[in-house]
Coordinates of C-alpha atoms and ligand atoms in Angstrom, one line a residue:
M1 CA -9.9 15.2 14.4
K2 CA -9.2 18.0 16.9
K3 CA -11.7 19.0 19.5
L4 CA -14.9 19.2 17.5
L5 CA -17.6 20.3 19.8
I6 CA -20.6 18.1 19.8
A7 CA -24.1 19.4 20.5
T8 CA -24.9 19.4 24.2
G9 CA -28.6 18.3 24.1
I10 CA -28.2 14.6 24.0
C11 CA -30.8 12.1 22.8
L12 CA -31.6 9.8 25.6
A13 CA -31.7 6.2 24.8
A14 CA -32.5 4.6 28.1
C15 CA -34.1 7.4 30.0
A16 CA -30.9 8.3 31.7
P17 CA -30.5 11.1 34.2
K18 CA -31.0 14.5 32.5
K19 CA -27.9 16.5 32.4
N20 CA -26.0 18.5 29.8
L21 CA -23.2 16.4 28.3
K22 CA -20.4 18.3 26.6
M23 CA -18.3 16.1 24.5
T24 CA -15.2 16.4 22.4
V25 CA -14.2 14.3 19.5
E26 CA -10.6 13.5 19.1
N27 CA -9.0 11.3 16.5
H28 CA -12.3 10.3 14.9
S29 CA -13.4 8.7 18.2
Y30 CA -15.8 9.8 20.9
S31 CA -14.1 7.6 23.4
N32 CA -12.4 8.9 26.5
Y33 CA -9.6 6.4 25.9
K34 CA -7.0 8.3 27.9
A35 CA -9.0 8.1 31.1
V36 CA -10.5 4.6 30.6
K37 CA -8.0 2.0 29.5
V38 CA -9.4 -1.1 27.8
N39 CA -7.1 -4.0 28.3
H40 CA -9.0 -6.9 26.9
L41 CA -12.1 -7.6 24.9
K42 CA -14.3 -10.7 25.1
L43 CA -16.5 -10.9 22.1
N44 CA -19.4 -13.3 21.8
L45 CA -21.3 -13.2 18.6
S46 CA -23.7 -15.3 16.6
V47 CA -23.9 -14.8 12.8
N48 CA -27.4 -14.7 11.2
F49 CA -27.3 -14.6 7.4
D50 CA -31.1 -14.3 7.0
K51 CA -31.3 -11.2 9.1
K52 CA -27.8 -9.9 8.1
E53 CA -27.1 -9.5 11.8
L54 CA -24.4 -10.2 14.3
M55 CA -25.9 -10.6 17.8
G56 CA -24.1 -11.0 21.1
S57 CA -21.9 -9.0 23.4
A58 CA -18.6 -7.2 23.8
V59 CA -17.2 -7.4 27.3
F60 CA -14.3 -5.1 28.2
D61 CA -11.7 -5.5 31.0
I62 CA -10.9 -1.9 31.9
A63 CA -8.9 0.2 34.2
N64 CA -10.4 3.5 35.0
T65 CA -7.1 5.2 35.4
G66 CA -8.5 8.7 35.0
A67 CA -11.3 8.2 37.5
A68 CA -13.8 9.0 34.8
T69 CA -17.5 8.8 35.6
T70 CA -18.4 7.5 32.2
M71 CA -16.9 5.1 29.7
I72 CA -17.6 6.3 26.1
L73 CA -17.6 3.9 23.2
D74 CA -18.1 4.5 19.5
H75 CA -20.9 2.8 17.8
K76 CA -22.8 3.1 14.5
S77 CA -25.5 1.1 12.7
M78 CA -26.3 -1.1 15.7
V79 CA -28.8 -1.5 18.5
I80 CA -27.6 -1.6 22.0
D81 CA -29.7 -4.1 23.9
H82 CA -28.4 -3.6 27.4
V83 CA -25.2 -2.7 29.3
A84 CA -23.9 -4.1 32.5
V85 CA -21.1 -2.7 34.6
D86 CA -19.4 -5.3 36.9
N87 CA -22.4 -7.6 36.2
K88 CA -25.0 -5.0 37.2
E89 CA -27.3 -3.6 34.5
V90 CA -27.0 0.2 34.1
K91 CA -28.7 2.9 32.1
F92 CA -26.7 4.2 29.2
E93 CA -27.0 7.3 27.0
I94 CA -26.5 7.7 23.3
G95 CA -25.1 10.9 21.9
P96 CA -26.1 12.7 18.7
Q97 CA -25.6 10.8 15.4
D98 CA -22.9 12.0 13.0
S99 CA -23.0 10.6 9.5
I100 CA -19.2 9.8 9.6
L101 CA -18.6 9.1 13.2
G102 CA -21.8 7.4 14.4
A103 CA -22.7 8.2 18.0
A104 CA -21.2 8.0 21.4
L105 CA -22.4 5.2 23.7
I106 CA -22.1 6.7 27.2
I107 CA -21.9 4.2 30.1
P108 CA -21.8 5.3 33.8
I109 CA -18.8 3.8 35.6
T110 CA -16.9 4.3 38.9
P111 CA -13.2 4.5 39.6
E112 CA -13.3 0.9 40.7
T113 CA -15.1 -0.5 37.6
K114 CA -13.4 -3.6 36.2
E115 CA -15.7 -4.9 33.5
V116 CA -18.2 -3.3 31.1
A117 CA -20.4 -5.6 29.1
V118 CA -22.5 -4.4 26.1
A119 CA -25.2 -6.6 24.6
Y120 CA -26.0 -5.5 21.0
H121 CA -27.0 -6.5 17.5
T122 CA -25.9 -5.0 14.3
L123 CA -28.1 -3.6 11.5
P124 CA -28.0 -4.8 7.9
E125 CA -26.5 -1.5 6.9
A126 CA -23.4 -1.9 9.1
E127 CA -20.8 -0.5 6.8
A128 CA -17.9 -2.8 7.8
L129 CA -19.9 -5.9 7.0
Q130 CA -20.7 -7.3 3.6
W131 CA -23.2 -10.1 3.5
L132 CA -22.9 -12.1 0.3
S133 CA -25.5 -14.4 -1.2
P134 CA -24.2 -17.7 -2.6
E135 CA -24.3 -16.2 -6.1
Q136 CA -21.8 -13.6 -5.1
T137 CA -19.2 -16.1 -4.1
H138 CA -16.8 -18.1 -6.3
D139 CA -18.4 -21.5 -5.7
K140 CA -22.0 -20.1 -5.5
K141 CA -23.0 -22.6 -2.9
Q142 CA -22.9 -20.9 0.5
P143 CA -23.3 -17.4 1.7
F144 CA -20.2 -15.4 2.8
L145 CA -19.6 -12.6 5.3
F146 CA -16.5 -10.5 5.7
S147 CA -15.7 -7.3 7.7
Q148 CA -13.5 -4.3 6.8
S149 CA -12.8 -2.3 9.8
Q150 CA -10.2 0.2 8.7
A151 CA -10.4 3.1 9.1
I152 CA -13.3 3.8 11.4
L153 CA -15.8 1.0 10.6
A154 CA -15.0 -1.4 13.4
R155 CA -17.7 0.6 15.4
T156 CA -20.3 -0.7 13.0
W157 CA -19.9 -4.2 14.2
I158 CA -18.4 -3.9 17.7
P159 CA -19.1 -1.0 20.1
L160 CA -15.6 0.0 21.2
Q161 CA -13.0 2.7 21.5
D162 CA -12.5 2.9 17.8
C163 CA -9.2 4.8 17.7
P164 CA -5.8 3.6 16.4
A165 CA -4.1 4.9 19.5
V166 CA -5.9 2.3 21.7
R167 CA -4.6 -1.3 21.8
F168 CA -6.2 -4.4 23.4
T169 CA -6.0 -8.1 23.3
Y170 CA -9.1 -10.1 22.5
E171 CA -10.8 -13.5 22.6
A172 CA -13.9 -14.4 20.8
T173 CA -16.6 -17.0 20.5
I174 CA -18.4 -17.0 17.1
E175 CA -21.3 -19.1 16.2
V176 CA -22.1 -19.6 12.5
P177 CA -24.4 -21.8 10.5
P178 CA -23.1 -25.4 10.0
H179 CA -20.9 -26.0 6.9
L180 CA -19.2 -22.6 7.3
M181 CA -15.9 -21.6 8.8
A182 CA -15.3 -18.5 10.9
M183 CA -12.0 -16.7 10.8
M184 CA -10.6 -13.7 12.6
S185 CA -7.5 -11.6 12.9
A186 CA -6.2 -14.2 15.3
E187 CA -5.0 -17.8 15.1
N188 CA -7.6 -19.6 13.0
P189 CA -9.0 -23.1 12.7
T190 CA -7.8 -25.2 9.7
A191 CA -11.0 -27.2 9.4
K192 CA -14.7 -26.6 9.9
S193 CA -16.2 -27.3 13.3
K194 CA -19.1 -29.7 13.5
D195 CA -21.3 -27.5 15.5
G196 CA -20.6 -24.1 13.9
K197 CA -18.9 -22.8 17.1
Y198 CA -15.4 -21.3 16.9
T199 CA -13.2 -19.7 19.5
F200 CA -10.3 -17.3 18.9
K201 CA -7.5 -15.7 20.9
Q202 CA -5.5 -12.7 20.0
P203 CA -2.9 -12.5 22.7
K204 CA -1.1 -9.5 21.2
P205 CA -2.6 -6.0 21.7
I206 CA -4.0 -4.6 18.5
P207 CA -5.9 -1.4 17.5
S208 CA -9.6 -1.7 16.7
Y209 CA -9.1 -1.2 13.0
L210 CA -7.5 -4.6 12.9
M211 CA -10.5 -6.4 14.3
A212 CA -11.7 -8.7 11.5
L213 CA -14.2 -11.5 10.9
A214 CA -15.0 -13.7 7.9
V215 CA -17.4 -16.5 7.6
G216 CA -17.7 -18.7 4.6
D217 CA -17.3 -22.1 2.9
V218 CA -13.5 -22.0 2.9
E219 CA -10.7 -24.6 3.2
F220 CA -7.1 -24.3 4.2
T221 CA -3.8 -25.4 2.6
S222 CA -0.4 -24.9 4.3
L223 CA 2.3 -23.1 2.4
G224 CA 5.2 -23.6 4.7
R225 CA 6.5 -23.4 8.3
N226 CA 4.1 -20.7 9.5
S227 CA 2.0 -19.7 6.5
G228 CA -1.0 -20.9 4.5
V229 CA -3.9 -19.9 2.4
Y230 CA -7.7 -20.0 3.0
A231 CA -10.1 -19.9 0.0
E232 CA -13.3 -21.3 -1.3
P233 CA -12.7 -24.9 -2.3
G234 CA -13.2 -24.2 -6.0
M235 CA -10.3 -21.8 -6.2
L236 CA -8.0 -23.0 -3.4
K237 CA -5.6 -24.9 -5.8
K238 CA -5.1 -21.8 -8.0
C239 CA -4.5 -19.7 -4.8
V240 CA -1.9 -22.1 -3.5
W241 CA 0.0 -22.0 -6.8
E242 CA -0.2 -18.2 -7.0
L243 CA 1.1 -17.7 -3.5
A244 CA 3.9 -20.3 -3.6
D245 CA 6.5 -17.6 -2.6
M246 CA 4.7 -16.5 0.5
Q247 CA 6.8 -18.4 3.0
G248 CA 9.9 -16.9 1.3
M249 CA 8.4 -13.5 1.7
I250 CA 8.0 -14.0 5.4
D251 CA 11.6 -15.2 5.7
S252 CA 12.9 -12.3 3.7
A253 CA 10.9 -9.8 5.7
E254 CA 12.3 -11.2 8.9
A255 CA 15.9 -11.1 7.5
L256 CA 15.3 -7.4 6.7
Y257 CA 13.6 -6.0 9.7
G258 CA 13.5 -8.4 12.6
P259 CA 11.3 -11.2 13.9
Y260 CA 7.7 -11.7 12.8
A261 CA 5.7 -11.0 15.9
W262 CA 2.4 -12.7 15.2
G263 CA 3.0 -16.4 15.0
R264 CA 1.3 -17.6 11.8
Y265 CA 0.9 -15.5 8.6
D266 CA -2.1 -16.7 6.5
V267 CA -4.0 -15.2 3.6
L268 CA -7.7 -15.4 3.1
V269 CA -8.7 -15.0 -0.6
L270 CA -12.1 -13.4 -0.5
P271 CA -14.9 -13.2 -3.1
P272 CA -14.5 -10.5 -5.7
S273 CA -16.6 -7.8 -4.0
F274 CA -13.8 -7.2 -1.4
P275 CA -13.4 -3.4 -1.8
F276 CA -9.6 -3.4 -1.3
G277 CA -6.7 -5.2 -2.7
G278 CA -5.6 -6.4 0.7
M279 CA -6.1 -5.7 4.3
E280 CA -3.4 -6.5 6.8
N281 CA -5.6 -8.1 9.5
P282 CA -3.1 -9.6 12.0
V283 CA -2.3 -13.3 11.4
L284 CA -4.9 -13.4 8.5
T285 CA -4.5 -11.0 5.6
F286 CA -7.7 -10.5 3.7
A287 CA -7.1 -10.4 -0.1
T288 CA -8.9 -9.7 -3.3
P289 CA -9.2 -12.7 -5.7
T290 CA -8.0 -10.3 -8.5
I291 CA -4.4 -11.1 -7.4
I292 CA -4.9 -14.6 -8.6
A293 CA -3.8 -13.8 -12.1
G294 CA -2.5 -17.2 -13.0
D295 CA 1.1 -16.0 -13.5
R296 CA 2.1 -14.8 -10.0
S297 CA 2.5 -11.3 -11.4
L298 CA 0.5 -9.6 -8.7
V299 CA 1.9 -11.1 -5.5
S300 CA 3.6 -7.9 -4.4
L301 CA 0.2 -7.2 -2.8
V302 CA 1.0 -10.0 -0.3
A303 CA 4.4 -8.5 0.3
H304 CA 2.7 -5.3 1.1
E305 CA 0.2 -6.7 3.6
L306 CA 2.9 -8.9 5.1
A307 CA 5.1 -5.8 5.6
H308 CA 2.2 -4.2 7.6
S309 CA 2.9 -6.9 10.2
W310 CA 5.7 -4.5 11.2
S311 CA 4.7 -1.1 9.8
G312 CA 1.1 -0.6 11.0
N313 CA 0.4 -3.6 13.1
L314 CA 3.5 -3.3 15.3
V315 CA 4.1 0.4 15.0
T316 CA 0.7 2.0 14.5
N317 CA -0.3 5.4 13.2
E318 CA -1.6 7.3 16.2
T319 CA -4.2 9.2 14.3
W320 CA -5.5 8.9 10.7
S321 CA -3.5 12.1 9.9
D322 CA -0.4 10.0 10.4
F323 CA -1.6 7.3 8.0
W324 CA 1.5 7.9 5.8
L325 CA 3.6 6.3 8.6
N326 CA 1.6 3.1 8.1
E327 CA 1.5 3.1 4.3
G328 CA 4.7 4.9 3.3
F329 CA 6.8 2.5 5.4
T330 CA 4.8 -0.4 4.1
V331 CA 5.3 0.4 0.4
Y332 CA 9.0 0.9 1.1
F333 CA 9.2 -2.4 3.0
E334 CA 7.1 -4.2 0.3
Q335 CA 9.7 -3.1 -2.3
R336 CA 12.6 -4.5 -0.2
I337 CA 10.8 -7.8 0.1
M338 CA 10.2 -7.9 -3.6
E339 CA 13.8 -7.0 -4.4
K340 CA 15.1 -9.8 -2.1
I341 CA 12.9 -12.4 -3.8
Y342 CA 12.6 -11.3 -7.4
G343 CA 15.7 -9.1 -7.8
H344 CA 16.5 -5.4 -8.2
D345 CA 15.1 -5.0 -11.8
Y346 CA 11.7 -6.4 -10.9
A347 CA 11.4 -4.2 -7.7
E348 CA 12.5 -1.1 -9.7
M349 CA 9.8 -1.9 -12.2
L350 CA 7.2 -1.8 -9.4
A351 CA 8.7 1.4 -8.0
E352 CA 8.5 3.1 -11.4
I353 CA 4.8 2.1 -11.7
G354 CA 4.3 3.5 -8.3
R355 CA 6.0 6.7 -9.3
G356 CA 3.7 7.1 -12.3
E357 CA 0.6 6.6 -10.0
L358 CA 2.0 9.2 -7.7
Q359 CA 2.4 11.7 -10.5
H360 CA -1.2 11.0 -11.7
T361 CA -2.5 11.6 -8.1
L362 CA -0.4 14.8 -7.8
D363 CA -1.7 16.1 -11.1
D364 CA -5.2 15.6 -9.9
L365 CA -4.8 16.8 -6.3
M366 CA -2.7 19.8 -7.0
Q367 CA -5.7 21.1 -8.9
E368 CA -8.5 20.0 -6.7
A369 CA -7.1 19.9 -3.1
P370 CA -3.4 20.8 -2.9
D371 CA -3.4 20.4 0.9
D372 CA -4.1 16.7 0.4
T373 CA -0.7 16.3 -1.2
K374 CA 0.9 16.7 2.2
L375 CA 2.1 13.6 4.0
F376 CA 0.6 14.9 7.3
L377 CA -3.0 15.4 6.6
N378 CA -5.6 17.6 8.1
L379 CA -8.6 15.4 8.5
D380 CA -10.6 17.6 10.9
G381 CA -14.3 17.0 10.4
R382 CA -13.5 14.7 7.4
N383 CA -13.8 11.0 6.8
P384 CA -10.3 9.4 7.2
D385 CA -11.1 7.6 4.0
D386 CA -10.3 10.9 2.2
G387 CA -6.7 10.4 3.2
V388 CA -6.4 7.1 1.4
T389 CA -4.6 8.3 -1.7
D390 CA -1.2 7.6 -3.3
I391 CA 0.2 10.5 -1.3
A392 CA 0.4 8.4 1.9
Y393 CA 1.6 5.4 0.0
E394 CA 4.0 6.7 -2.7
K395 CA 5.1 10.1 -1.5
G396 CA 5.6 8.4 1.8
R397 CA 7.7 5.7 0.2
F398 CA 9.8 8.1 -1.8
F399 CA 10.5 10.2 1.3
L400 CA 11.9 7.1 3.1
R401 CA 13.8 6.1 0.0
R402 CA 15.3 9.6 -0.1
I403 CA 16.6 9.1 3.4
E404 CA 18.1 5.7 2.4
E405 CA 19.7 7.4 -0.6
L406 CA 21.3 10.0 1.7
V407 CA 22.6 7.8 4.5
G408 CA 23.2 4.6 2.6
R409 CA 21.3 1.3 2.9
Q410 CA 23.2 -0.1 5.8
A411 CA 22.7 2.8 8.2
W412 CA 19.1 3.1 7.1
D413 CA 18.3 -0.6 7.6
E414 CA 19.8 -0.5 11.1
F415 CA 17.7 2.5 11.8
V416 CA 14.5 0.8 10.6
N417 CA 15.3 -2.3 12.6
G418 CA 15.7 -0.3 15.7
Y419 CA 12.6 1.7 15.0
F420 CA 10.3 -1.3 14.8
K421 CA 11.9 -2.8 17.8
A422 CA 11.7 0.2 20.0
N423 CA 8.2 1.1 19.0
A424 CA 6.6 -2.4 18.8
F425 CA 3.0 -2.5 20.0
K426 CA 3.0 1.2 20.3
T427 CA 1.7 4.1 18.3
M428 CA 3.7 6.7 16.4
N429 CA 2.8 10.1 15.2
T430 CA 4.4 12.4 12.7
A431 CA 6.1 14.8 15.1
R432 CA 7.5 12.0 17.2
F433 CA 8.7 10.2 14.1
I434 CA 10.6 13.3 13.0
A435 CA 12.2 13.6 16.4
Y436 CA 13.1 9.8 16.5
L437 CA 14.5 10.0 12.9
N438 CA 16.7 12.9 13.9
Q439 CA 17.9 11.5 17.1
H440 CA 18.5 7.9 16.0
L441 CA 19.8 8.5 12.4
L442 CA 20.2 12.0 11.0
D443 CA 22.0 13.6 13.9
K444 CA 24.8 11.2 13.1
Y445 CA 24.9 12.4 9.5
P446 CA 24.9 16.2 9.8
A447 CA 25.8 16.9 6.2
Q448 CA 22.9 14.7 4.9
Q449 CA 20.6 16.2 7.6
Q450 CA 21.3 19.6 6.1
Q451 CA 20.4 18.4 2.7
L452 CA 17.1 16.8 3.7
D453 CA 14.2 19.3 4.1
I454 CA 12.0 17.2 6.3
N455 CA 9.4 19.9 6.8
T456 CA 8.9 20.4 3.1
W457 CA 8.5 16.6 2.6
I458 CA 6.0 16.2 5.4
Y459 CA 4.2 19.4 5.7
G460 CA 4.5 20.8 2.2
T461 CA 2.4 20.2 -0.9
G462 CA 3.6 18.4 -4.1
L463 CA 6.7 16.4 -4.5
P464 CA 10.1 17.9 -3.4
K465 CA 12.7 18.3 -6.1
D466 CA 15.1 15.9 -4.4
A467 CA 12.6 13.0 -4.8
P468 CA 14.5 9.8 -5.9
V469 CA 14.4 9.1 -9.6
V470 CA 13.4 5.6 -10.8
N471 CA 14.6 4.3 -14.1
S472 CA 13.6 0.7 -14.5
K473 CA 15.5 -1.3 -17.2
E474 CA 12.4 -3.4 -17.8
L475 CA 10.2 -0.4 -18.5
K476 CA 12.7 1.4 -20.7
R477 CA 11.8 -1.2 -23.4
V478 CA 8.2 -0.2 -23.0
N479 CA 9.0 3.5 -23.2
E480 CA 10.8 2.9 -26.5
A481 CA 7.8 1.0 -27.8
V482 CA 5.5 3.8 -26.8
A483 CA 7.7 6.3 -28.6
R484 CA 7.7 4.3 -31.8
Y485 CA 3.9 3.7 -31.6
T486 CA 3.3 7.4 -30.9
K487 CA 4.9 8.2 -34.3
S488 CA 3.4 5.4 -36.3
K489 CA 0.2 4.5 -34.5
N490 CA 0.9 1.0 -35.6
P491 CA 0.4 -1.6 -32.9
A492 CA 2.9 -3.9 -34.7
D493 CA 5.6 -1.5 -33.5
I494 CA 5.0 -2.7 -30.0
D495 CA 7.0 -5.9 -29.3
T496 CA 5.1 -7.4 -26.4
Q497 CA 7.1 -10.5 -26.1
G498 CA 7.8 -11.4 -22.4
Y499 CA 5.4 -8.7 -21.2
T500 CA 4.1 -9.2 -17.6
T501 CA 1.2 -7.4 -16.1
H502 CA 3.3 -4.4 -15.2
H503 CA 4.7 -4.0 -18.7
W504 CA 1.1 -3.8 -20.0
L505 CA 0.1 -1.3 -17.4
F506 CA 3.1 0.9 -18.2
L507 CA 2.3 0.6 -21.9
L508 CA -1.4 1.6 -21.5
R509 CA -0.5 4.5 -19.1
G510 CA 2.1 5.8 -21.5
M511 CA -0.2 5.9 -24.5
P512 CA -0.6 9.2 -26.4
A513 CA -4.1 10.6 -27.1
L514 CA -5.9 7.9 -29.0
S515 CA -8.6 8.1 -31.7
M516 CA -11.4 5.5 -31.9
A517 CA -9.6 3.9 -34.8
D518 CA -6.4 3.6 -32.6
M519 CA -8.4 2.1 -29.8
A520 CA -9.9 -0.5 -32.2
A521 CA -6.5 -1.3 -33.7
L522 CA -4.9 -1.8 -30.3
D523 CA -7.8 -3.9 -29.1
K524 CA -7.6 -6.1 -32.2
A525 CA -3.8 -6.5 -31.9
F526 CA -3.8 -7.3 -28.2
G527 CA -7.3 -8.4 -27.2
F528 CA -7.8 -6.1 -24.3
T529 CA -11.6 -6.1 -24.2
G530 CA -12.7 -9.0 -22.1
I531 CA -9.2 -9.7 -20.7
G532 CA -9.2 -11.7 -17.5
N533 CA -6.4 -9.8 -15.7
A534 CA -8.2 -7.2 -13.6
E535 CA -5.3 -4.7 -13.5
I536 CA -5.0 -4.6 -17.2
A537 CA -8.8 -4.6 -17.6
C538 CA -9.0 -1.6 -15.3
D539 CA -6.5 0.4 -17.3
W540 CA -8.1 -0.5 -20.6
Y541 CA -11.6 0.3 -19.6
T542 CA -10.4 3.5 -18.2
L543 CA -9.1 4.4 -21.6
A544 CA -12.4 3.1 -23.2
A545 CA -14.4 5.4 -20.8
K546 CA -12.1 8.3 -21.5
Y547 CA -12.3 8.1 -25.3
G548 CA -15.9 6.8 -25.5
Y549 CA -14.7 3.5 -27.1
A550 CA -18.2 1.9 -27.2
D551 CA -17.0 -1.5 -28.5
A552 CA -15.6 -2.2 -25.0
F553 CA -18.7 -1.0 -23.1
D554 CA -20.4 -4.4 -22.7
E555 CA -17.4 -6.0 -21.3
M556 CA -16.6 -3.0 -19.2
G557 CA -20.1 -3.3 -17.7
I558 CA -19.5 -6.9 -17.0
F559 CA -16.2 -6.0 -15.3
L560 CA -17.8 -3.3 -13.2
K561 CA -20.5 -5.7 -12.1
S562 CA -18.2 -8.6 -11.2
V563 CA -15.3 -6.8 -9.4
G564 CA -15.8 -4.7 -6.2
R565 CA -12.2 -3.5 -5.7
R566 CA -12.6 0.3 -5.4
K567 CA -9.2 1.0 -6.9
F568 CA -10.4 -0.7 -10.2
L569 CA -13.9 0.9 -10.1
M570 CA -13.0 4.5 -9.4
P571 CA -10.9 5.4 -12.5
I572 CA -13.5 3.9 -14.8
Y573 CA -16.5 5.6 -13.3
K574 CA -14.4 8.8 -13.0
N575 CA -13.8 8.9 -16.7
L576 CA -17.3 7.9 -17.6
V577 CA -19.0 10.8 -15.6
K578 CA -17.0 13.4 -17.5
T579 CA -19.5 13.4 -20.3
T580 CA -23.3 13.4 -20.2
T581 CA -23.7 10.2 -22.1
G582 CA -20.9 8.5 -20.1
K583 CA -22.6 9.7 -16.9
A584 CA -25.9 8.1 -18.0
L585 CA -24.0 4.9 -18.7
A586 CA -22.2 5.1 -15.3
E587 CA -25.5 5.5 -13.5
Q588 CA -27.1 2.6 -15.3
I589 CA -24.2 0.3 -14.6
F590 CA -24.0 1.5 -11.0
S591 CA -27.7 0.9 -10.4
E592 CA -27.3 -2.8 -11.3
A593 CA -23.8 -3.2 -9.8
R594 CA -24.2 -1.5 -6.5
K595 CA -26.0 -4.4 -4.8
G596 CA -22.8 -6.4 -5.3
Y597 CA -20.5 -3.7 -3.9
H598 CA -19.2 -3.3 -0.4
A599 CA -20.5 -0.1 1.3
V600 CA -16.9 1.4 1.1
A601 CA -16.9 1.1 -2.7
S602 CA -20.6 2.1 -3.3
G603 CA -20.2 5.1 -1.0
S604 CA -17.2 6.4 -3.0
I605 CA -19.0 5.9 -6.3
E606 CA -22.1 7.5 -5.1
D607 CA -20.2 10.6 -4.1
L608 CA -18.4 10.6 -7.4
I609 CA -21.6 10.5 -9.5
R610 CA -23.3 13.0 -7.2
E611 CA -20.5 15.5 -7.6
A612 CA -19.9 15.0 -11.3
Q613 CA -20.1 17.9 -13.6
P614 CA -20.3 16.3 -17.1
K615 CA -19.4 18.4 -20.2
Ligands
BES1 N1 -4.5 -1.0 4.9 C1 -4.7 -0.9 3.5 C2 -6.1 -0.8 3.1 C3 -6.9 0.3 3.7 C4 -6.4 1.6 3.9 C5 -8.2 0.1 4.0 C6 -7.1 2.6 4.5 C7 -9.0 1.1 4.6 C8 -8.4 2.4 4.8 C9 -4.0 -2.0 2.8 O1 -2.8 -2.4 3.3 C10 -3.6 -1.5 1.4 O2 -2.9 -0.6 1.3 N2 -4.1 -2.1 0.4 C11 -3.9 -1.8 -1.0 C12 -2.9 -2.7 -1.6 C13 -1.5 -2.3 -1.7 C14 -0.7 -3.3 -2.5 C15 -1.2 -0.9 -2.1 C16 -5.2 -1.9 -1.8 O3 -6.1 -2.3 -1.2 O4 -5.2 -1.5 -3.0
ZN2 ZN1 -1.3 -0.9 3.1

């Protein structure tokens, strides 16, 4: 966000000196991070499930290199109890509230200030945090808490410089009720402590959006040399089986793009309300339980989050407009890991699925918001969440794949290796990436450089004509089945032997317009309604919503109330709200389901329903 001028009449929290404060907001953060360097954070929190509250302090080691008179932190949905500067209590000010950004916390400092300590407690509505009752967990015995900080929600549970361009190390002391384990984006305990106290150290500098905390009744099983899985006891065995290839993924990733920088790589499988598929919290990826499909068919998600250990966590997008650098690289890298372990055909199948998703997003966005089909996004005054679309992921991936196609895999891989190494623990923005790409790769390939229109790829809308074409052998079979079925409308013409999750998805996505009788016949033949695989369920209920196939509505309602992953919820709700009756159903389901959703998911659905114009 470029220089958005914030009102000058500041609300005074602690009867601070009256003066007019002019403030600018850059990169979705109020913080003056260029003047005031945070080096290290000491976090001390106690977790109170009854009050849905974290209470304690955040203590920053700083260097006031810009000789600023204030240190400005981001904060939202929390109460600041008091602030001390070098152990002396000071009066602080709070800037105006913004519904997206929260407010500035303004702390007087001197050029010599070394330490700033903020005592605070969070409010139940803190958007990063989801407090689950025992009923909302797998084992239904103990409550659960998890955080989701990306993109700008860390400020709802820690007052800090909430900006991806800022990196700091941290240590933490977390106190939780007995019988629960605390875990963070740091090296974690493998067993519960007796007194509910846990300490953590993250010695590598990370951006705020990678701050993470989870508390629950979980256990750990090792998967290999430096990997393991955490889950509720009742599902740990299934998780261990599903994620058996994880150590191999780490080894493959290192063979591709250099040493893994974070020590251990563990995955925490969360309760089903987790709003994302996965979140690349350093050392401890958070994952949705919907990847535990029972056939290892959805483990590419782990490859994705693991890949972020390089693209994103080592080399970090400088602003949320550069988000494609995080995600595009990660989808590309994810595919390379999958290819190494499961072979070219499997990886190409995933790529073709991704290409289809990209097309779908392009078709939507070119109508509604063509500028959002650019890789480099304008997020001025917007929620960075608006930029989380397949454009960053898939258009980003195909851009990088196009470069590989042009210069060849060997030169490309050398470049990527060097890129991660040279920029490790630093930030990257789009303009500097283009310069780096030219200098370290394309300048050596002038003919190819000529062929690649970087500006169109990055600053243009839509998908450039030279986008790589994917033709997966696996999916060709499905295409042929779709063609036969389109003519006959006879489900028996679809030979589903050996189908994996992705074959089914491709089949459902390729379907011609369907009548109610077609839907019923497909359902009868393949048993879609009530299916346990959440990916397939999502696609099927999306069709049911689109065509008003009411026989599936009960199970669709159950699905929408039991899963909180936004990617699965949105397409179903989106299709429901297109008609008046569908919208009424969506509202009814949402009214019951929303208490189980994370704020990130319920917020998106609320917007969707509010803006719906049913026909
Ligand atoms: N870092 C993202 C999740 C994210 C992005 C959260 C932006 C908040 C804001 C994570 O790595 C991700 O991309 N997850 C995907 C899974 C992946 C396999 C495409 C998801 O959650 O669906
Ligand atoms: Zn990602």
